[in-house]
Amino acid sequence: MSIMYSAVQPSGNLTIGNYIGAVRNWVRLQSEYDCFYAIADMHAITVRQDPAELRRRTLELAALYIACGVDPEKCALYVQSHVSAHAELCWILNTLTYVGEASRMTQFKDKSRNHADNVNMGLMDYPVLMAADILLYQADHVPVGADQKQHVELARDLAERFNSRYGETFKVPQPLIVQGEARICSLQDPSKKMSKSDENPNASVFLSDDRDTIIRKFKRAVTDSDNRIAADAEKPGITNLLNIYCAFKGCTMSEAEGSFAGMGYGDFKLAVGETVADVLAPIQAEKQRLLQEKDVLASVLNAGAERAFKAARKTLSKVYRKVGFWRE
Ligand code: TRP
């Protein structure tokens, strides 16, 4: 089976856009690939985090992923900092990464602008740590959003560079840009992607929102003055709502358009909100249940880390040997 690697940072609340674009893919891919899924707490601290909050979010995210259907029996679900090999391989890869190439990464430049008071070495090293994550597991595929594609390309470059300097060691990973899923946009400005950090609280629907909040946000969604419910480039608000509906209902666009034909915008928005709330309710309940059983959750994550460590250790000892670290 091919190997898949992905990770998510425990920062901010996940939105329904993350659910459609990332979480559901993890669930789908786990039966087709040998998957390693990490909670990237080491990446998270490249911007300031409140320690107690980081701890809470790490556990919450693990519970959420399991509640969404990530099956710890099928994949290795673990916390990045539990496997020290990530930091160790990152150090080796640092010696192969040029300062110029790291400082040209798009996300580093953006984050340096947004966190101008805290442009730390970790922020610049972020993509190298990500390369270490991926290369440790000899991953064939890395499912990522478009914003992370450049980082996977760096991982490929570093794998090739290492292999040509020290001999064949790493598999060169491929980004897997998952097709067929619609982009979920802001409910307040459908020209931009729904974001977990939007300052307008009505723009994003969070996986932790309760039913009333979800429905209220959909009722306030920006539409247009026409009264036709159809996917159309001229109608980005309605199209976005239809996309969300299809993704949560599991239906096609023409089925969705058919079932809303002739309906007013108010009823349509209510129907979309209810559909989303119906899907999220059992997930939220399961997440709460898991969080109440902390011991069980902890042992699931420990088992995941152990499984990850076994695979990572193999690669790391090979790397240490190849670079010339002496060992008896
Ligand atoms: N940087 C990724 C993000 O924020 C998270 C991540 C860390 C990751 N390590 C990874 C994703 C390795 C894929 C592979 O989305």
CSV table of C-alpha atoms and ligand atoms in Angstrom, one decimal:
chain,number,residue,atom,x,y,z
A,1,MET,CA,0.0,0.0,0.0
A,2,SER,CA,1.3,3.5,-0.8
A,3,ILE,CA,2.1,5.7,2.2
A,4,MET,CA,0.2,8.9,2.9
A,5,TYR,CA,1.4,11.6,5.2
A,6,SER,CA,-0.6,14.6,6.5
A,7,ALA,CA,-0.7,16.9,9.5
A,8,VAL,CA,-2.9,19.7,10.8
A,9,GLN,CA,-1.9,22.4,13.2
A,10,PRO,CA,-3.8,22.7,16.5
A,11,SER,CA,-4.4,26.4,16.1
A,12,GLY,CA,-7.7,28.1,15.7
A,13,ASN,CA,-11.1,26.5,15.3
A,14,LEU,CA,-11.8,24.4,12.2
A,15,THR,CA,-14.4,25.6,9.8
A,16,ILE,CA,-16.8,23.6,7.6
A,17,GLY,CA,-14.3,24.5,4.8
A,18,ASN,CA,-11.6,22.5,6.6
A,19,TYR,CA,-14.0,19.7,7.2
A,20,ILE,CA,-14.9,19.4,3.5
A,21,GLY,CA,-11.4,20.1,2.2
A,22,ALA,CA,-9.2,18.3,4.7
A,23,VAL,CA,-10.8,16.2,7.4
A,24,ARG,CA,-13.1,14.2,5.2
A,25,ASN,CA,-10.2,13.5,2.9
A,26,TRP,CA,-8.3,12.0,5.7
A,27,VAL,CA,-11.2,9.7,6.4
A,28,ARG,CA,-11.6,8.7,2.8
A,29,LEU,CA,-7.8,8.1,2.2
A,30,GLN,CA,-7.3,5.9,5.2
A,31,SER,CA,-8.6,2.8,3.6
A,32,GLU,CA,-6.7,3.3,0.4
A,33,TYR,CA,-3.3,4.2,1.9
A,34,ASP,CA,-1.1,3.4,4.8
A,35,CYS,CA,-1.7,6.8,6.6
A,36,PHE,CA,0.3,8.7,9.1
A,37,TYR,CA,-1.7,11.7,10.5
A,38,ALA,CA,-0.1,14.1,12.9
A,39,ILE,CA,-1.2,17.0,15.0
A,40,ALA,CA,1.5,19.5,14.3
A,41,ASP,CA,2.1,21.1,17.6
A,42,MET,CA,5.7,21.8,16.8
A,43,HIS,CA,4.6,23.8,13.8
A,44,ALA,CA,2.0,25.7,15.9
A,45,ILE,CA,4.6,27.3,18.2
A,46,THR,CA,6.3,29.1,15.3
A,47,VAL,CA,3.7,31.8,16.1
A,48,ARG,CA,2.9,32.7,19.8
A,49,GLN,CA,0.6,30.2,21.5
A,50,ASP,CA,-0.8,30.2,25.0
A,51,PRO,CA,0.5,26.9,26.4
A,52,ALA,CA,-2.7,25.8,28.2
A,53,GLU,CA,-4.7,26.6,25.1
A,54,LEU,CA,-2.3,24.7,22.9
A,55,ARG,CA,-2.6,21.6,25.1
A,56,ARG,CA,-6.4,21.9,25.1
A,57,ARG,CA,-6.6,22.3,21.3
A,58,THR,CA,-4.3,19.4,20.7
A,59,LEU,CA,-6.6,17.0,22.5
A,60,GLU,CA,-9.7,18.6,21.0
A,61,LEU,CA,-8.4,18.2,17.5
A,62,ALA,CA,-7.5,14.5,18.1
A,63,ALA,CA,-11.1,14.0,19.5
A,64,LEU,CA,-12.6,15.9,16.5
A,65,TYR,CA,-10.7,13.9,13.9
A,66,ILE,CA,-11.7,10.6,15.5
A,67,ALA,CA,-15.3,11.9,15.8
A,68,CYS,CA,-15.2,12.7,12.1
A,69,GLY,CA,-14.3,9.1,11.3
A,70,VAL,CA,-10.5,9.0,11.4
A,71,ASP,CA,-9.9,5.5,12.6
A,72,PRO,CA,-6.9,5.0,14.8
A,73,GLU,CA,-6.9,1.3,14.0
A,74,LYS,CA,-6.4,2.0,10.3
A,75,CYS,CA,-3.9,4.9,10.5
A,76,ALA,CA,-1.3,6.2,12.9
A,77,LEU,CA,-2.9,9.2,14.5
A,78,TYR,CA,-0.3,11.0,16.7
A,79,VAL,CA,1.0,14.2,18.2
A,80,GLN,CA,4.1,15.5,16.3
A,81,SER,CA,6.1,16.3,19.4
A,82,HIS,CA,5.7,12.8,20.7
A,83,VAL,CA,8.1,11.6,18.0
A,84,SER,CA,11.4,13.3,18.5
A,85,ALA,CA,12.7,12.1,15.1
A,86,HIS,CA,10.9,15.0,13.5
A,87,ALA,CA,13.2,17.6,15.2
A,88,GLU,CA,16.2,15.4,14.6
A,89,LEU,CA,15.7,15.0,10.8
A,90,CYS,CA,14.8,18.7,10.6
A,91,TRP,CA,18.3,19.5,11.9
A,92,ILE,CA,19.9,17.4,9.2
A,93,LEU,CA,17.7,18.9,6.5
A,94,ASN,CA,18.6,22.4,7.7
A,95,THR,CA,22.1,21.7,6.6
A,96,LEU,CA,20.9,21.1,3.1
A,97,THR,CA,18.5,24.1,2.9
A,98,TYR,CA,19.8,27.4,1.7
A,99,VAL,CA,18.8,30.5,3.6
A,100,GLY,CA,17.9,32.1,0.3
A,101,GLU,CA,15.4,29.4,-0.6
A,102,ALA,CA,13.8,29.3,2.8
A,103,SER,CA,13.4,33.1,2.9
A,104,ARG,CA,11.7,33.1,-0.5
A,105,MET,CA,8.9,30.8,0.6
A,106,THR,CA,5.5,32.5,0.1
A,107,GLN,CA,4.1,31.6,3.4
A,108,PHE,CA,7.2,32.7,5.3
A,109,LYS,CA,7.0,36.1,3.6
A,110,ASP,CA,3.3,36.4,4.4
A,111,LYS,CA,3.7,35.4,8.0
A,112,SER,CA,6.7,37.7,8.5
A,113,ARG,CA,4.5,40.5,7.4
A,114,ASN,CA,1.6,39.4,9.7
A,115,HIS,CA,3.8,38.7,12.7
A,116,ALA,CA,6.4,41.4,12.2
A,117,ASP,CA,7.3,41.5,15.9
A,118,ASN,CA,8.1,37.8,15.9
A,119,VAL,CA,10.0,36.7,12.8
A,120,ASN,CA,11.7,33.8,14.6
A,121,MET,CA,14.0,31.1,13.1
A,122,GLY,CA,11.2,28.6,13.6
A,123,LEU,CA,9.0,30.5,11.2
A,124,MET,CA,11.6,30.3,8.5
A,125,ASP,CA,12.3,26.7,9.3
A,126,TYR,CA,8.7,25.7,9.2
A,127,PRO,CA,8.8,24.2,5.7
A,128,VAL,CA,12.0,22.3,6.6
A,129,LEU,CA,10.2,20.7,9.6
A,130,MET,CA,7.4,19.9,7.3
A,131,ALA,CA,9.8,18.2,4.9
A,132,ALA,CA,11.2,16.2,7.8
A,133,ASP,CA,7.6,15.1,8.7
A,134,ILE,CA,7.0,13.9,5.2
A,135,LEU,CA,10.4,12.3,4.5
A,136,LEU,CA,10.6,10.4,7.7
A,137,TYR,CA,7.7,8.2,6.7
A,138,GLN,CA,8.9,7.7,3.1
A,139,ALA,CA,5.5,9.1,2.1
A,140,ASP,CA,4.4,8.6,-1.5
A,141,HIS,CA,1.6,11.2,-1.3
A,142,VAL,CA,0.8,14.3,0.8
A,143,PRO,CA,-2.7,15.6,0.6
A,144,VAL,CA,-2.5,19.4,0.9
A,145,GLY,CA,-4.4,22.5,0.0
A,146,ALA,CA,-2.9,24.8,-2.6
A,147,ASP,CA,-1.3,27.0,0.1
A,148,GLN,CA,0.9,24.2,1.1
A,149,LYS,CA,2.0,23.0,-2.3
A,150,GLN,CA,5.2,25.0,-2.3
A,151,HIS,CA,6.2,23.3,1.0
A,152,VAL,CA,5.7,19.9,-0.5
A,153,GLU,CA,7.9,21.0,-3.4
A,154,LEU,CA,10.6,21.9,-1.0
A,155,ALA,CA,10.3,18.5,0.6
A,156,ARG,CA,10.8,17.0,-2.9
A,157,ASP,CA,13.8,19.2,-3.5
A,158,LEU,CA,15.4,18.3,-0.2
A,159,ALA,CA,14.8,14.5,-0.8
A,160,GLU,CA,16.5,14.7,-4.1
A,161,ARG,CA,19.3,16.8,-2.8
A,162,PHE,CA,20.0,14.4,0.1
A,163,ASN,CA,19.7,11.4,-2.2
A,164,SER,CA,22.2,12.8,-4.7
A,165,ARG,CA,24.7,13.9,-2.0
A,166,TYR,CA,24.5,10.8,0.2
A,167,GLY,CA,22.9,8.1,-1.9
A,168,GLU,CA,19.3,6.9,-2.3
A,169,THR,CA,17.6,7.3,1.1
A,170,PHE,CA,14.3,9.2,0.7
A,171,LYS,CA,11.3,8.6,-1.4
A,172,VAL,CA,10.4,11.7,-3.3
A,173,PRO,CA,6.8,12.6,-2.3
A,174,GLN,CA,4.0,13.8,-4.5
A,175,PRO,CA,1.5,16.5,-3.5
A,176,LEU,CA,-2.0,15.2,-3.8
A,177,ILE,CA,-4.3,18.1,-4.6
A,178,VAL,CA,-7.6,16.5,-4.0
A,179,GLN,CA,-9.9,17.1,-7.0
A,180,GLY,CA,-13.7,17.3,-7.1
A,181,GLU,CA,-14.3,19.1,-3.9
A,182,ALA,CA,-15.7,22.6,-4.2
A,183,ARG,CA,-13.9,25.5,-2.6
A,184,ILE,CA,-16.0,26.7,0.4
A,185,CYS,CA,-16.1,30.5,0.6
A,186,SER,CA,-16.8,33.1,3.2
A,187,LEU,CA,-20.6,33.5,3.8
A,188,GLN,CA,-20.0,37.3,4.0
A,189,ASP,CA,-17.7,37.7,1.0
A,190,PRO,CA,-18.0,34.7,-1.4
A,191,SER,CA,-15.0,35.9,-3.4
A,192,LYS,CA,-12.6,34.7,-0.7
A,193,LYS,CA,-12.0,31.3,0.9
A,194,MET,CA,-13.7,30.6,4.2
A,195,SER,CA,-11.0,31.1,6.9
A,196,LYS,CA,-10.7,30.2,10.5
A,197,SER,CA,-9.3,33.6,11.3
A,198,ASP,CA,-11.8,35.9,9.5
A,199,GLU,CA,-12.5,38.9,11.7
A,200,ASN,CA,-16.2,38.9,10.7
A,201,PRO,CA,-17.8,36.2,13.0
A,202,ASN,CA,-20.6,35.6,10.5
A,203,ALA,CA,-18.2,34.8,7.6
A,204,SER,CA,-17.2,31.3,8.8
A,205,VAL,CA,-19.1,28.4,10.2
A,206,PHE,CA,-17.1,26.5,12.8
A,207,LEU,CA,-17.4,22.8,13.5
A,208,SER,CA,-18.0,23.7,17.1
A,209,ASP,CA,-20.9,26.1,16.4
A,210,ASP,CA,-24.2,25.0,17.8
A,211,ARG,CA,-27.3,24.5,15.7
A,212,ASP,CA,-28.8,28.0,16.3
A,213,THR,CA,-25.5,29.7,15.5
A,214,ILE,CA,-25.1,27.7,12.3
A,215,ILE,CA,-28.6,28.5,11.1
A,216,ARG,CA,-28.2,32.2,12.1
A,217,LYS,CA,-25.0,32.5,10.1
A,218,PHE,CA,-26.6,30.9,7.0
A,219,LYS,CA,-29.6,33.2,7.3
A,220,ARG,CA,-27.2,36.2,7.2
A,221,ALA,CA,-25.2,34.8,4.3
A,222,VAL,CA,-24.7,37.3,1.4
A,223,THR,CA,-26.7,36.5,-1.7
A,224,ASP,CA,-27.9,38.7,-4.5
A,225,SER,CA,-31.1,40.5,-5.5
A,226,ASP,CA,-32.1,38.1,-8.2
A,227,ASN,CA,-34.3,35.2,-7.0
A,228,ARG,CA,-33.0,32.2,-8.8
A,229,ILE,CA,-31.3,29.3,-7.0
A,230,ALA,CA,-28.6,28.2,-9.5
A,231,ALA,CA,-24.9,27.7,-9.6
A,232,ASP,CA,-23.7,30.6,-11.8
A,233,ALA,CA,-20.5,32.6,-11.9
A,234,GLU,CA,-22.6,35.8,-11.7
A,235,LYS,CA,-24.1,34.5,-8.4
A,236,PRO,CA,-21.1,33.6,-6.2
A,237,GLY,CA,-23.1,33.8,-2.9
A,238,ILE,CA,-25.8,31.4,-4.1
A,239,THR,CA,-23.2,29.1,-5.7
A,240,ASN,CA,-21.3,28.9,-2.5
A,241,LEU,CA,-24.4,27.9,-0.5
A,242,LEU,CA,-25.2,25.3,-3.2
A,243,ASN,CA,-21.7,23.9,-3.0
A,244,ILE,CA,-21.9,23.7,0.8
A,245,TYR,CA,-25.3,22.0,0.5
A,246,CYS,CA,-24.0,19.4,-2.1
A,247,ALA,CA,-20.9,18.7,0.1
A,248,PHE,CA,-23.0,18.1,3.2
A,249,LYS,CA,-25.9,16.3,1.5
A,250,GLY,CA,-23.7,14.2,-0.8
A,251,CYS,CA,-25.7,15.2,-3.8
A,252,THR,CA,-24.9,16.6,-7.2
A,253,MET,CA,-25.4,20.2,-8.2
A,254,SER,CA,-28.3,19.5,-10.5
A,255,GLU,CA,-30.0,17.5,-7.8
A,256,ALA,CA,-29.6,20.4,-5.4
A,257,GLU,CA,-30.8,23.0,-8.0
A,258,GLY,CA,-33.8,20.7,-8.7
A,259,SER,CA,-34.8,20.4,-5.1
A,260,PHE,CA,-34.7,24.2,-4.5
A,261,ALA,CA,-36.4,25.2,-7.8
A,262,GLY,CA,-38.9,28.0,-7.1
A,263,MET,CA,-38.0,28.3,-3.4
A,264,GLY,CA,-37.3,31.7,-1.9
A,265,TYR,CA,-33.8,32.7,-0.6
A,266,GLY,CA,-34.9,32.7,3.0
A,267,ASP,CA,-36.2,29.1,3.0
A,268,PHE,CA,-33.2,28.0,0.9
A,269,LYS,CA,-30.7,29.4,3.4
A,270,LEU,CA,-32.6,27.8,6.3
A,271,ALA,CA,-32.4,24.4,4.5
A,272,VAL,CA,-28.7,24.7,3.9
A,273,GLY,CA,-28.1,25.6,7.6
A,274,GLU,CA,-30.2,22.7,8.8
A,275,THR,CA,-28.4,20.3,6.6
A,276,VAL,CA,-25.0,21.4,7.9
A,277,ALA,CA,-26.3,21.4,11.5
A,278,ASP,CA,-27.7,17.8,11.0
A,279,VAL,CA,-24.3,16.5,9.8
A,280,LEU,CA,-22.4,18.3,12.6
A,281,ALA,CA,-24.6,17.3,15.5
A,282,PRO,CA,-23.5,13.7,15.9
A,283,ILE,CA,-19.8,14.7,15.3
A,284,GLN,CA,-20.0,17.3,18.1
A,285,ALA,CA,-21.6,14.8,20.5
A,286,GLU,CA,-19.0,12.1,19.7
A,287,LYS,CA,-16.2,14.6,20.2
A,288,GLN,CA,-17.5,15.6,23.6
A,289,ARG,CA,-17.8,12.0,24.6
A,290,LEU,CA,-14.2,11.3,23.6
A,291,LEU,CA,-13.0,14.3,25.5
A,292,GLN,CA,-14.7,13.0,28.6
A,293,GLU,CA,-12.7,9.8,28.3
A,294,LYS,CA,-9.2,11.4,28.4
A,295,ASP,CA,-7.4,8.2,29.3
A,296,VAL,CA,-8.8,6.4,26.3
A,297,LEU,CA,-7.8,9.3,24.0
A,298,ALA,CA,-4.4,9.4,25.5
A,299,SER,CA,-3.8,5.7,24.9
A,300,VAL,CA,-4.9,6.0,21.3
A,301,LEU,CA,-2.5,8.8,20.8
A,302,ASN,CA,0.3,7.0,22.5
A,303,ALA,CA,-0.3,3.9,20.4
A,304,GLY,CA,-0.2,6.2,17.3
A,305,ALA,CA,3.1,7.7,18.3
A,306,GLU,CA,4.6,4.3,18.9
A,307,ARG,CA,3.6,3.2,15.4
A,308,ALA,CA,4.9,6.4,13.9
A,309,PHE,CA,8.2,6.2,15.9
A,310,LYS,CA,8.9,2.7,14.6
A,311,ALA,CA,8.7,3.9,11.0
A,312,ALA,CA,10.5,7.1,11.7
A,313,ARG,CA,13.4,5.5,13.5
A,314,LYS,CA,14.2,3.3,10.5
A,315,THR,CA,14.6,6.4,8.3
A,316,LEU,CA,16.5,8.4,10.9
A,317,SER,CA,19.1,5.7,11.6
A,318,LYS,CA,19.7,5.3,7.9
A,319,VAL,CA,20.1,9.1,7.6
A,320,TYR,CA,22.5,9.3,10.5
A,321,ARG,CA,24.6,6.6,9.0
A,322,LYS,CA,24.7,8.2,5.6
A,323,VAL,CA,25.7,11.6,6.8
A,324,GLY,CA,28.6,10.1,8.7
A,325,PHE,CA,27.5,10.2,12.4
A,326,TRP,CA,29.6,7.7,14.1
A,327,ARG,CA,28.0,5.0,16.1
A,328,GLU,CA,29.4,1.8,17.6
B,1,TRP,N1,1.7,23.1,7.4
B,1,TRP,C1,0.5,22.3,7.3
B,1,TRP,C2,-0.7,23.3,7.4
B,1,TRP,O1,-0.7,24.2,8.2
B,1,TRP,C3,0.5,21.3,8.4
B,1,TRP,C4,1.6,20.3,8.2
B,1,TRP,C5,2.6,20.2,9.1
B,1,TRP,C6,1.6,19.4,7.2
B,1,TRP,N2,3.4,19.2,8.6
B,1,TRP,C7,2.8,18.6,7.5
B,1,TRP,C8,0.8,19.0,6.1
B,1,TRP,C9,3.2,17.6,6.6
B,1,TRP,C10,1.2,18.0,5.3
B,1,TRP,C11,2.4,17.3,5.5
B,1,TRP,O2,-1.7,23.0,6.8
